[in-house]
CSV table of C-alpha atoms in Angstrom, one decimal:
chain,number,residue,atom,x,y,z
A,18,MET,CA,0.0,0.0,0.0
A,19,LYS,CA,1.2,3.6,-0.7
A,20,TYR,CA,1.3,5.7,2.4
A,21,ARG,CA,0.9,9.3,3.2
A,22,ALA,CA,-0.6,10.9,6.3
A,23,LEU,CA,-4.4,11.3,6.5
A,24,LEU,CA,-5.3,15.3,6.2
A,25,ALA,CA,-8.5,15.3,8.1
A,26,ALA,CA,-11.2,17.7,6.8
A,27,ALA,CA,-11.9,18.6,10.4
A,28,ILE,CA,-8.8,20.2,12.0
A,29,LEU,CA,-8.6,22.0,15.4
A,30,THR,CA,-4.7,22.9,16.1
A,31,LEU,CA,-2.7,24.4,18.8
A,32,ALA,CA,0.9,25.8,18.5
A,33,ALA,CA,3.7,23.9,17.1
A,34,CYS,CA,6.6,22.5,19.3
A,35,THR,CA,9.2,19.9,19.5
A,36,ALA,CA,9.9,17.3,22.1
A,37,PRO,CA,13.0,15.2,22.7
A,38,ALA,CA,13.0,11.4,23.0
A,39,SER,CA,14.8,9.3,25.6
A,40,VAL,CA,13.6,5.7,25.7
A,41,THR,CA,16.0,2.9,26.6
A,42,ALA,CA,15.4,-0.3,25.0
A,43,SER,CA,17.0,-3.8,26.5
A,44,THR,CA,18.2,-6.6,24.5
A,45,VAL,CA,15.2,-8.4,23.0
A,46,PRO,CA,15.0,-12.1,22.1
A,47,GLY,CA,14.7,-12.6,18.4
A,48,VAL,CA,16.6,-9.5,17.3
A,49,THR,CA,20.3,-9.5,17.1
A,50,THR,CA,21.5,-6.6,19.1
A,51,THR,CA,24.7,-4.7,18.0
A,52,PRO,CA,27.5,-5.1,20.5
A,53,THR,CA,29.5,-2.4,22.1
A,54,SER,CA,32.7,-3.3,20.7
A,55,SER,CA,35.4,-1.0,19.4
A,56,PRO,CA,35.3,-0.1,15.5
A,57,GLY,CA,36.3,-2.7,13.5
A,58,THR,CA,36.1,-5.7,15.8
A,59,PRO,CA,34.1,-8.5,14.4
A,60,THR,CA,31.2,-9.6,16.3
A,61,SER,CA,28.5,-12.2,16.5
A,62,SER,CA,25.7,-13.5,18.3
A,63,PRO,CA,26.2,-17.0,20.0
A,64,GLY,CA,25.1,-19.6,17.3
A,65,THR,CA,25.1,-17.2,14.5
A,66,PRO,CA,27.6,-17.5,11.8
A,67,THR,CA,30.0,-14.6,11.3
A,68,SER,CA,29.0,-12.6,8.3
A,69,SER,CA,31.5,-12.2,5.6
A,70,PRO,CA,33.3,-8.9,5.7
A,71,ALA,CA,31.2,-7.6,2.7
A,72,ALA,CA,28.1,-8.5,4.4
A,73,VAL,CA,25.9,-6.0,6.3
A,74,THR,CA,25.0,-7.3,9.8
A,75,PRO,CA,21.4,-6.5,11.1
A,76,GLY,CA,21.5,-5.2,14.6
A,77,THR,CA,19.6,-2.9,17.3
A,78,THR,CA,20.4,-0.1,19.4
A,79,SER,CA,18.5,2.0,21.8
A,80,CYS,CA,16.7,5.5,21.3
A,81,ASP,CA,19.3,6.8,23.7
A,82,ASN,CA,21.6,7.0,20.8
A,83,PRO,CA,19.9,5.9,17.6
A,84,PRO,CA,21.2,6.1,14.1
A,85,GLU,CA,20.5,9.5,12.5
A,86,ALA,CA,17.7,8.1,10.2
A,87,PHE,CA,15.9,6.6,13.3
A,88,GLN,CA,15.7,9.8,15.3
A,89,PRO,CA,12.4,10.9,14.0
A,90,LEU,CA,11.1,7.6,15.0
A,91,CYS,CA,12.2,7.7,18.4
A,92,THR,CA,11.0,11.3,18.8
A,93,ALA,CA,7.7,10.2,17.6
A,94,TYR,CA,7.4,7.6,20.0
A,95,HIS,CA,8.2,9.6,22.9
A,96,ILE,CA,5.7,12.3,21.9
A,97,ILE,CA,2.9,9.7,21.3
A,98,THR,CA,3.6,8.0,24.4
A,99,THR,CA,3.8,10.9,26.8
A,100,SER,CA,1.3,13.3,25.0
A,101,TYR,CA,-1.6,11.3,23.7
A,102,VAL,CA,-5.0,12.2,25.1
A,103,ASP,CA,-5.7,8.5,26.1
A,104,PRO,CA,-3.6,5.5,27.3
A,105,VAL,CA,-1.4,3.9,24.4
A,106,ASP,CA,-1.1,0.1,23.9
A,107,ASP,CA,2.7,0.0,23.2
A,108,SER,CA,2.3,-3.4,21.4
A,109,ARG,CA,-0.3,-2.0,19.1
A,110,LEU,CA,2.2,0.8,18.2
A,111,ALA,CA,4.9,-1.7,17.4
A,112,GLU,CA,2.5,-3.8,15.4
A,113,GLY,CA,1.4,-0.7,13.5
A,114,ALA,CA,4.8,0.4,12.7
A,115,ALA,CA,5.9,-3.3,11.5
A,116,ARG,CA,2.7,-3.5,9.3
A,117,ALA,CA,3.5,0.0,7.5
A,118,ILE,CA,7.0,-1.1,6.9
A,119,THR,CA,5.8,-4.5,5.4
A,120,GLU,CA,3.1,-2.8,3.2
A,121,HIS,CA,5.6,-0.1,2.0
A,122,GLU,CA,6.2,0.0,-1.7
A,123,SER,CA,9.8,0.7,-2.6
A,124,GLU,CA,10.7,2.6,-5.8
A,125,PRO,CA,12.3,0.5,-8.6
A,126,GLY,CA,16.2,0.1,-8.5
A,127,ALA,CA,16.7,1.0,-4.8
A,128,THR,CA,19.5,-0.8,-3.0
A,129,ALA,CA,19.9,-1.7,0.6
A,130,PRO,CA,21.6,0.6,2.8
A,131,ASP,CA,25.1,0.2,4.2
A,132,SER,CA,23.8,-0.2,7.7
A,133,LEU,CA,20.8,-2.4,9.2
A,134,THR,CA,21.0,-1.1,12.4
A,135,CYS,CA,17.6,-0.4,13.7
A,136,ALA,CA,16.5,1.7,16.9
A,137,LEU,CA,14.1,0.0,19.4
A,138,PRO,CA,11.9,2.6,21.0
A,139,SER,CA,10.7,-0.3,23.3
A,140,PRO,CA,11.1,-4.0,23.5
A,141,ALA,CA,7.9,-4.5,21.7
A,142,PHE,CA,9.3,-2.9,18.7
A,143,ALA,CA,11.5,-6.1,18.1
A,144,GLN,CA,8.9,-7.0,15.5
A,145,MET,CA,9.3,-3.6,13.6
A,146,CYS,CA,13.2,-4.1,13.4
A,147,ASN,CA,12.5,-7.6,12.0
A,148,ALA,CA,10.2,-6.1,9.4
A,149,PHE,CA,12.8,-3.3,8.8
A,150,VAL,CA,15.4,-5.9,8.1
A,151,GLU,CA,13.6,-8.2,6.0
A,152,GLU,CA,12.1,-5.5,3.8
A,153,GLU,CA,15.6,-4.0,3.2
A,154,LEU,CA,16.9,-7.4,2.1
A,155,THR,CA,14.1,-8.3,0.0
A,156,ASP,CA,12.5,-4.9,-1.3
A,157,PRO,CA,15.2,-2.5,-0.5
A,158,ALA,CA,14.2,1.2,0.3
A,159,PRO,CA,16.0,4.3,1.7
A,160,THR,CA,16.0,3.9,5.5
A,161,PRO,CA,14.3,7.4,6.0
A,162,ASP,CA,11.3,6.2,3.7
A,163,LEU,CA,10.9,3.2,6.0
A,164,VAL,CA,11.3,5.0,9.3
A,165,ALA,CA,8.3,7.5,7.9
A,166,ALA,CA,6.2,4.6,7.0
A,167,ALA,CA,6.6,3.1,10.7
A,168,ILE,CA,5.8,6.5,12.0
A,169,SER,CA,2.7,6.6,9.8
A,170,GLY,CA,1.8,3.1,10.8
A,171,MET,CA,2.2,3.8,14.7
A,172,LEU,CA,-0.6,6.4,14.3
A,173,GLN,CA,-2.8,4.8,11.5
A,174,TYR,CA,-3.0,1.3,12.9
A,175,GLY,CA,-1.9,1.8,16.7
A,176,LEU,CA,-4.2,4.5,17.7
A,177,ASP,CA,-7.4,4.3,15.7
A,178,ASP,CA,-7.6,8.0,15.6
A,179,PRO,CA,-8.1,9.7,12.1
A,180,TYR,CA,-7.1,12.9,13.5
A,181,SER,CA,-3.7,11.8,14.6
A,182,VAL,CA,-1.3,11.8,11.6
A,183,TYR,CA,2.1,12.0,10.3
A,184,PHE,CA,3.0,14.6,7.9
A,185,SER,CA,5.9,14.1,5.7
A,186,PRO,CA,7.8,17.2,4.8
A,187,ASP,CA,5.7,17.6,1.5
A,188,ALA,CA,2.5,16.9,3.4
A,189,LEU,CA,3.4,19.5,6.1
A,190,ALA,CA,4.0,22.1,3.4
A,191,ARG,CA,0.5,21.5,2.0
A,192,PHE,CA,-1.1,21.6,5.4
A,193,GLN,CA,0.5,24.8,6.3
A,194,GLU,CA,-0.7,26.1,2.9
A,195,GLU,CA,-4.1,25.1,3.6
A,196,THR,CA,-4.5,26.8,6.8
A,197,SER,CA,-2.8,29.9,5.4
A,198,GLY,CA,-5.7,30.4,3.1
A,199,GLN,CA,-3.7,30.0,-0.1
A,200,ILE,CA,-3.3,26.9,-2.2
A,201,GLU,CA,-2.4,25.8,-5.9
A,202,GLY,CA,-4.8,23.1,-7.1
A,203,ILE,CA,-8.3,22.6,-8.6
A,204,GLY,CA,-10.3,24.8,-6.2
A,205,ALA,CA,-12.7,22.3,-4.3
A,206,LEU,CA,-13.1,21.4,-0.6
A,207,VAL,CA,-13.5,17.7,-0.2
A,208,ARG,CA,-14.0,15.3,2.9
A,209,SER,CA,-13.9,11.7,3.4
A,210,GLU,CA,-16.9,9.8,4.4
A,211,ASP,CA,-17.3,6.4,5.9
A,212,THR,CA,-20.6,5.1,4.5
A,213,SER,CA,-20.3,2.2,6.9
A,214,THR,CA,-21.2,4.4,9.6
A,215,PRO,CA,-24.5,6.1,10.4
A,216,GLU,CA,-23.0,9.6,10.6
A,217,ASP,CA,-20.9,9.2,7.5
A,218,GLY,CA,-17.8,10.0,9.7
A,219,PRO,CA,-14.1,10.5,8.5
A,220,CYS,CA,-12.1,7.7,7.4
A,221,SER,CA,-8.4,7.3,6.2
A,222,THR,CA,-8.2,4.7,3.4
A,223,ILE,CA,-10.1,5.0,0.2
A,224,SER,CA,-12.3,1.7,0.0
A,225,ASP,CA,-15.8,0.6,-1.0
A,226,THR,CA,-16.9,2.2,2.3
A,227,CYS,CA,-14.5,5.1,2.5
A,228,GLN,CA,-15.3,7.7,-0.1
A,229,LEU,CA,-13.5,11.3,-1.1
A,230,VAL,CA,-16.6,13.6,-1.6
A,231,ILE,CA,-16.5,16.9,-3.1
A,232,VAL,CA,-18.1,19.1,-0.5
A,233,THR,CA,-18.1,22.1,-2.7
A,234,PRO,CA,-16.2,23.7,-5.7
A,235,LEU,CA,-15.1,27.0,-4.8
A,236,GLU,CA,-16.6,29.7,-6.8
A,237,GLY,CA,-14.8,30.9,-9.9
A,238,GLY,CA,-12.1,28.0,-9.6
A,239,PRO,CA,-11.1,25.3,-12.0
A,240,ALA,CA,-13.4,22.5,-10.5
A,241,GLU,CA,-16.5,24.9,-10.8
A,242,GLY,CA,-15.4,25.9,-14.3
A,243,VAL,CA,-15.3,22.2,-15.8
A,244,GLY,CA,-18.5,21.3,-14.1
A,245,LEU,CA,-17.7,19.6,-10.7
A,246,ARG,CA,-20.4,19.4,-8.3
A,247,SER,CA,-21.1,19.0,-4.4
A,248,GLY,CA,-21.6,15.3,-3.8
A,249,ASP,CA,-19.3,14.1,-6.6
A,250,ILE,CA,-17.2,10.9,-5.5
A,251,MET,CA,-13.8,10.9,-6.6
A,252,THR,CA,-12.7,7.5,-8.0
A,253,THR,CA,-9.4,7.9,-10.2
A,254,VAL,CA,-6.4,10.5,-10.4
A,255,ASP,CA,-4.8,10.4,-13.9
A,256,GLY,CA,-6.4,7.1,-14.8
A,257,GLU,CA,-5.2,5.3,-11.7
A,258,SER,CA,-7.7,4.1,-9.1
A,259,ILE,CA,-7.5,5.8,-5.7
A,260,ASP,CA,-8.8,2.5,-4.0
A,261,GLY,CA,-6.3,1.8,-1.1
A,262,TRP,CA,-4.9,5.2,-1.2
A,263,LEU,CA,-4.7,7.4,2.0
A,264,VAL,CA,-6.8,10.5,1.8
A,265,ASP,CA,-3.8,12.9,1.9
A,266,GLU,CA,-2.2,10.8,-0.8
A,267,VAL,CA,-5.2,11.7,-3.2
A,268,ILE,CA,-5.0,15.3,-2.1
A,269,ALA,CA,-1.3,15.3,-3.0
A,270,GLU,CA,-1.9,14.0,-6.4
A,271,VAL,CA,-4.8,16.4,-7.1
A,272,ARG,CA,-2.8,19.5,-6.0
A,273,GLY,CA,0.0,20.8,-7.9
A,274,PRO,CA,1.7,23.8,-9.7
A,275,ALA,CA,-0.6,26.3,-11.4
A,276,GLY,CA,-1.1,25.7,-15.3
A,277,THR,CA,-0.5,21.8,-14.9
A,278,ASP,CA,-3.5,19.4,-15.7
A,279,VAL,CA,-5.0,16.8,-13.6
A,280,THR,CA,-7.6,14.2,-14.7
A,281,LEU,CA,-10.2,13.0,-12.3
A,282,GLY,CA,-12.5,10.1,-12.4
A,283,ILE,CA,-15.9,11.0,-10.9
A,284,LEU,CA,-18.9,9.1,-9.7
A,285,ARG,CA,-22.1,11.1,-10.0
A,286,ASP,CA,-25.5,9.4,-9.0
A,287,GLY,CA,-23.9,6.1,-10.1
A,288,THR,CA,-22.6,7.5,-13.5
A,289,PRO,CA,-19.0,7.5,-14.1
A,290,LEU,CA,-17.5,10.7,-15.4
A,291,GLU,CA,-14.1,12.0,-16.3
A,292,PHE,CA,-12.9,15.7,-16.1
A,293,THR,CA,-9.6,17.2,-17.2
A,294,ILE,CA,-8.8,20.3,-14.9
A,295,THR,CA,-6.1,23.0,-15.3
A,296,ARG,CA,-4.7,23.7,-11.9
A,297,ALA,CA,-4.6,27.5,-10.7
A,298,ALA,CA,-3.5,29.4,-7.5
A,299,ILE,CA,-6.5,29.5,-5.3
A,300,ASP,CA,-7.3,32.1,-2.6
A,301,ILE,CA,-9.5,30.1,-0.3
A,302,PRO,CA,-12.3,32.4,0.3
A,303,ILE,CA,-12.3,32.4,4.0
A,304,VAL,CA,-14.8,35.3,4.5
A,305,SER,CA,-17.6,36.5,2.3
A,306,SER,CA,-20.2,39.2,3.5
A,307,ARG,CA,-22.9,41.3,2.3
A,308,MET,CA,-26.0,43.4,3.7
A,309,ILE,CA,-29.2,41.3,3.0
A,310,ASP,CA,-31.4,44.4,3.6
A,311,ASP,CA,-31.1,47.5,5.7
A,312,SER,CA,-30.7,45.7,8.9
A,313,ILE,CA,-29.3,42.2,8.1
A,314,GLY,CA,-25.8,41.6,7.7
A,315,TYR,CA,-24.7,38.2,6.4
A,316,LEU,CA,-21.2,36.9,7.1
A,317,GLU,CA,-20.0,33.4,5.9
A,318,LEU,CA,-16.8,31.9,7.2
A,319,THR,CA,-15.6,28.8,5.2
A,320,ILE,CA,-12.3,27.7,7.3
A,321,PHE,CA,-10.9,29.1,10.6
A,322,ALA,CA,-7.5,29.6,8.9
A,323,THR,CA,-4.8,31.7,10.4
A,324,ASN,CA,-5.8,34.8,8.4
A,325,ALA,CA,-9.5,34.5,9.4
A,326,PRO,CA,-9.6,36.8,12.3
A,327,HIS,CA,-8.4,39.8,10.3
A,328,GLN,CA,-11.0,39.1,7.4
A,329,VAL,CA,-13.8,38.3,9.9
A,330,ASP,CA,-13.2,41.5,11.8
A,331,THR,CA,-12.9,43.7,8.6
A,332,ALA,CA,-16.2,42.2,7.0
A,333,LEU,CA,-18.1,42.6,10.5
A,334,ARG,CA,-17.1,46.2,11.0
A,335,GLU,CA,-18.3,46.9,7.4
A,336,LEU,CA,-21.6,45.2,8.2
A,337,LEU,CA,-22.1,47.2,11.4
A,338,ASP,CA,-20.9,50.6,9.8
A,339,ALA,CA,-23.7,49.8,7.1
A,340,GLY,CA,-26.3,49.7,9.8
A,341,ALA,CA,-26.6,45.9,10.5
A,342,THR,CA,-28.5,45.1,13.7
A,343,THR,CA,-28.9,41.4,13.0
A,344,ILE,CA,-25.9,39.3,12.0
A,345,ILE,CA,-26.0,36.1,10.2
A,346,LEU,CA,-23.0,34.0,10.8
A,347,ASP,CA,-22.9,31.1,8.2
A,348,LEU,CA,-20.6,28.1,9.3
A,349,GLN,CA,-22.0,25.6,6.8
A,350,HIS,CA,-19.5,23.4,5.4
A,351,ASP,CA,-16.6,24.9,7.7
A,352,PRO,CA,-14.4,22.2,8.8
A,353,GLY,CA,-12.7,24.0,11.6
A,354,GLY,CA,-9.2,25.2,11.7
A,355,SER,CA,-7.1,27.2,14.1
A,356,LEU,CA,-7.9,27.4,17.9
A,357,ASN,CA,-6.7,30.9,18.2
A,358,SER,CA,-9.0,32.0,15.3
A,359,ALA,CA,-12.0,30.5,17.0
A,360,ILE,CA,-11.4,32.2,20.1
A,361,PHE,CA,-11.0,35.5,18.2
A,362,VAL,CA,-14.2,34.8,16.3
A,363,ALA,CA,-16.3,34.0,19.4
A,364,SER,CA,-14.7,37.0,21.2
A,365,GLU,CA,-16.0,39.4,18.4
A,366,PHE,CA,-19.8,38.6,19.9
A,367,LEU,CA,-18.9,37.5,23.7
A,368,SER,CA,-18.1,40.2,26.1
A,369,ASP,CA,-16.8,37.9,28.8
A,370,GLY,CA,-16.7,34.3,30.1
A,371,LEU,CA,-15.1,31.4,28.4
A,372,VAL,CA,-14.9,30.0,24.9
A,373,LEU,CA,-14.1,26.5,25.7
A,374,ARG,CA,-12.1,24.3,28.1
A,375,THR,CA,-9.6,21.5,27.0
A,376,GLU,CA,-9.4,18.2,29.1
A,377,ALA,CA,-6.3,16.1,29.0
A,378,PRO,CA,-5.0,13.3,31.3
A,379,GLY,CA,-4.3,15.1,34.5
A,380,ASP,CA,-4.8,18.7,33.2
A,381,THR,CA,-7.9,21.1,32.5
A,382,GLU,CA,-7.2,24.1,30.6
A,383,GLU,CA,-9.6,27.1,30.2
A,384,TYR,CA,-9.6,29.6,27.2
A,385,PRO,CA,-11.4,33.1,28.0
A,386,VAL,CA,-13.0,35.4,25.8
A,387,THR,CA,-10.6,38.1,24.6
A,388,PRO,CA,-11.9,41.4,25.2
A,389,GLY,CA,-12.5,43.9,23.0
A,390,GLY,CA,-15.1,42.3,20.6
A,391,ILE,CA,-16.9,44.6,18.4
A,392,ALA,CA,-20.4,42.9,18.3
A,393,THR,CA,-20.8,42.1,21.9
A,394,ASP,CA,-23.7,44.5,22.3
A,395,PRO,CA,-26.9,42.3,22.9
A,396,SER,CA,-28.9,44.6,20.9
A,397,ILE,CA,-27.2,43.1,17.8
A,398,ALA,CA,-29.2,39.9,17.1
A,399,LEU,CA,-26.9,37.0,16.2
A,400,TYR,CA,-28.1,33.9,14.2
A,401,VAL,CA,-25.4,31.0,13.5
A,402,LEU,CA,-26.1,28.6,10.5
A,403,VAL,CA,-24.6,25.0,10.8
A,404,ASP,CA,-24.9,21.7,9.1
A,405,ARG,CA,-23.5,18.2,9.4
A,406,ALA,CA,-20.2,19.3,7.8
A,407,SER,CA,-19.8,22.2,10.5
A,408,ALA,CA,-17.0,20.7,12.7
A,409,SER,CA,-14.3,21.3,15.1
A,410,ALA,CA,-13.6,25.1,15.6
A,411,SER,CA,-17.1,25.6,14.1
A,412,GLU,CA,-18.5,23.6,16.9
A,413,VAL,CA,-16.3,25.4,19.4
A,414,VAL,CA,-17.6,28.8,18.6
A,415,THR,CA,-21.3,27.7,18.1
A,416,GLY,CA,-21.1,26.0,21.6
A,417,ALA,CA,-19.7,29.1,23.2
A,418,PHE,CA,-22.7,30.8,21.9
A,419,MET,CA,-25.2,28.3,23.0
A,420,ASP,CA,-24.0,28.2,26.5
A,421,ALA,CA,-23.9,32.0,26.6
A,422,GLY,CA,-27.4,32.3,25.3
A,423,ARG,CA,-25.7,34.7,22.7
A,424,ALA,CA,-27.0,33.3,19.3
A,425,THR,CA,-30.1,31.3,17.8
A,426,VAL,CA,-28.5,28.4,16.1
A,427,ILE,CA,-30.3,27.0,13.0
A,428,GLY,CA,-29.6,24.2,10.9
A,429,GLU,CA,-28.5,20.4,11.0
A,430,HIS,CA,-26.8,18.6,13.9
A,431,THR,CA,-23.1,19.3,13.5
A,432,PHE,CA,-20.1,17.1,12.7
A,433,GLY,CA,-19.2,16.1,16.4
A,434,LYS,CA,-15.5,16.6,16.6
A,435,ASN,CA,-14.4,17.4,20.0
A,436,THR,CA,-10.8,16.7,19.9
A,437,VAL,CA,-7.7,19.0,20.2
A,438,GLN,CA,-4.6,18.3,17.9
A,439,GLN,CA,-1.2,19.6,18.5
A,440,GLN,CA,1.7,19.8,16.0
A,441,PHE,CA,5.0,18.5,16.8
A,442,ASN,CA,7.8,18.9,14.8
A,443,LEU,CA,10.3,15.9,14.2
A,444,GLY,CA,13.4,17.3,13.0
A,445,ASN,CA,13.4,15.5,9.5
A,446,GLY,CA,11.1,18.2,8.1
A,447,GLY,CA,8.0,16.2,8.9
A,448,ALA,CA,5.6,16.5,12.0
A,449,LEU,CA,3.1,14.6,13.9
A,450,LYS,CA,-0.3,16.2,14.4
A,451,LEU,CA,-1.6,14.3,17.6
A,452,THR,CA,-4.8,14.4,19.7
A,453,VAL,CA,-3.7,15.8,22.9
A,454,ALA,CA,-7.0,16.5,24.7
A,455,ARG,CA,-10.7,17.0,24.2
A,456,TRP,CA,-12.8,20.0,24.4
A,457,VAL,CA,-15.9,21.1,26.2
A,458,THR,CA,-18.3,24.0,26.2
A,459,PRO,CA,-18.1,26.4,29.0
A,460,LYS,CA,-20.6,24.7,31.0
A,461,GLY,CA,-18.8,21.2,30.5
A,462,HIS,CA,-21.0,19.8,27.6
A,463,ASP,CA,-19.2,17.1,25.3
A,464,TYR,CA,-20.5,16.9,21.9
A,465,GLY,CA,-18.0,14.4,20.7
A,466,LYS,CA,-19.4,12.2,17.9
A,467,VAL,CA,-23.1,13.3,18.4
A,468,GLY,CA,-22.6,17.0,17.3
A,469,LEU,CA,-24.3,20.2,18.6
A,470,THR,CA,-28.2,20.2,18.3
A,471,PRO,CA,-29.4,23.5,16.8
A,472,ASP,CA,-31.9,25.7,18.6
A,473,ILE,CA,-34.0,25.3,15.4
A,474,LEU,CA,-33.5,22.1,13.7
A,475,ILE,CA,-33.7,22.0,10.0
A,476,GLU,CA,-32.7,19.1,7.8
A,477,ILE,CA,-31.2,20.4,4.4
A,478,PRO,CA,-32.3,18.0,1.6
A,479,ASP,CA,-29.7,16.6,-0.7
A,480,GLY,CA,-29.1,18.7,-3.7
A,481,ALA,CA,-30.7,21.7,-2.0
A,482,GLU,CA,-29.7,25.2,-3.2
A,483,PRO,CA,-26.7,26.7,-1.6
A,484,ASP,CA,-29.1,29.5,0.0
A,485,PHE,CA,-31.6,27.0,1.2
A,486,LEU,CA,-30.8,27.5,5.0
A,487,LEU,CA,-30.1,31.1,4.6
A,488,ASN,CA,-33.6,31.6,3.1
A,489,LYS,CA,-35.1,29.6,5.9
A,490,ALA,CA,-33.4,31.7,8.5
A,491,LEU,CA,-34.6,34.7,7.0
A,492,GLU,CA,-38.1,33.5,7.1
A,493,ILE,CA,-37.7,33.0,10.9
A,494,ILE,CA,-35.9,36.4,11.4
A,495,ARG,CA,-38.5,38.1,9.5
A,496,GLY,CA,-41.2,36.2,11.0
């Protein structure tokens, strides 16, 4: 299987940081351990024939002093076992690492490295080291590639958490690009859907039950221009089936330099279609706003990107200056984003109190409202629009409003993502995005997996016009 980290559609991140690894591994039965002899001294395990001088002898070492290529693995293991929100099963991490190495597909013509010394984060990782040696001897690959696969495997198979992922250097650049509000690609928002679950929750590996669905083509973008539609299911990229790919691998293949083409296979209402799209530089429309009439202002936020606070503040000021006494905040399809951005947006409408609490093992942290919001006056009526794709930071903001009685929430049950991820850099240009806490509303409500229930519940039919919920809200507001 090809591997890349999952880039989840719903993301709630904290500040980046790094963490060291310091894990000592003892000699493990079944794995030959590199003896601590002086350089050039031939060594062998009892009962094991001594290799010829030209042979490469497999061996292990601890994470106290690992081979350079294994340092990211040791660091990742330390971070996972000390920072993950739930207790971690060491054997599952090791099994996941070994499985990912075994499934790794090497590039043709690769040769085995000069050293087969493997670092053991813990004794359970003997199976990973065995898989590493066997893979290098039968299907050689650069050691950093197998280490990256092992890190990805610890998360994908060891935690069963679609929001905890490994970002390769390329994937990290794409993630940072997306949360900055500017990308190069086809101009479409996508999400993974697990059709085997009632709520069509996220999934990581494309299969018969895990689909990558177009949420919406961005207005004026290449995807809209060729006729892609909301609800289209992606099946191929440049003629190659994406079955078995991880979600982030598909995203990586679809994105690319402006001016280049990509051909997508699409399933629409059971009919296979094909679209060739010329990629372009895309400014993700973080905010759009307008006056609907003399007193009602409309503000749509599509993602809580790092540049969202400035855009929200500017748009909100313009609406208020234009005479808006009612604000409709549209968070439909908003998958979340930066926690700092969520706190800022909530604070624009709340004068005091909390935005949320996060709960981690042995630690609870409170995030208060930031003073100085420009729409805190209770005479400014606030309505919030949500749907089943409103997730993470969208739910943080909506939950804070509901607890404070600040807004009337209209729409569908929200997505139900209540976890907080933190980014940890690994020193190889890649990073972990790891679930480190769960969030609850200021009053302690936990909406994980079930989502928020709006004050006024309105089911949005499939194929509804983009303004369906807005029009329903206007009917309610105007009475």
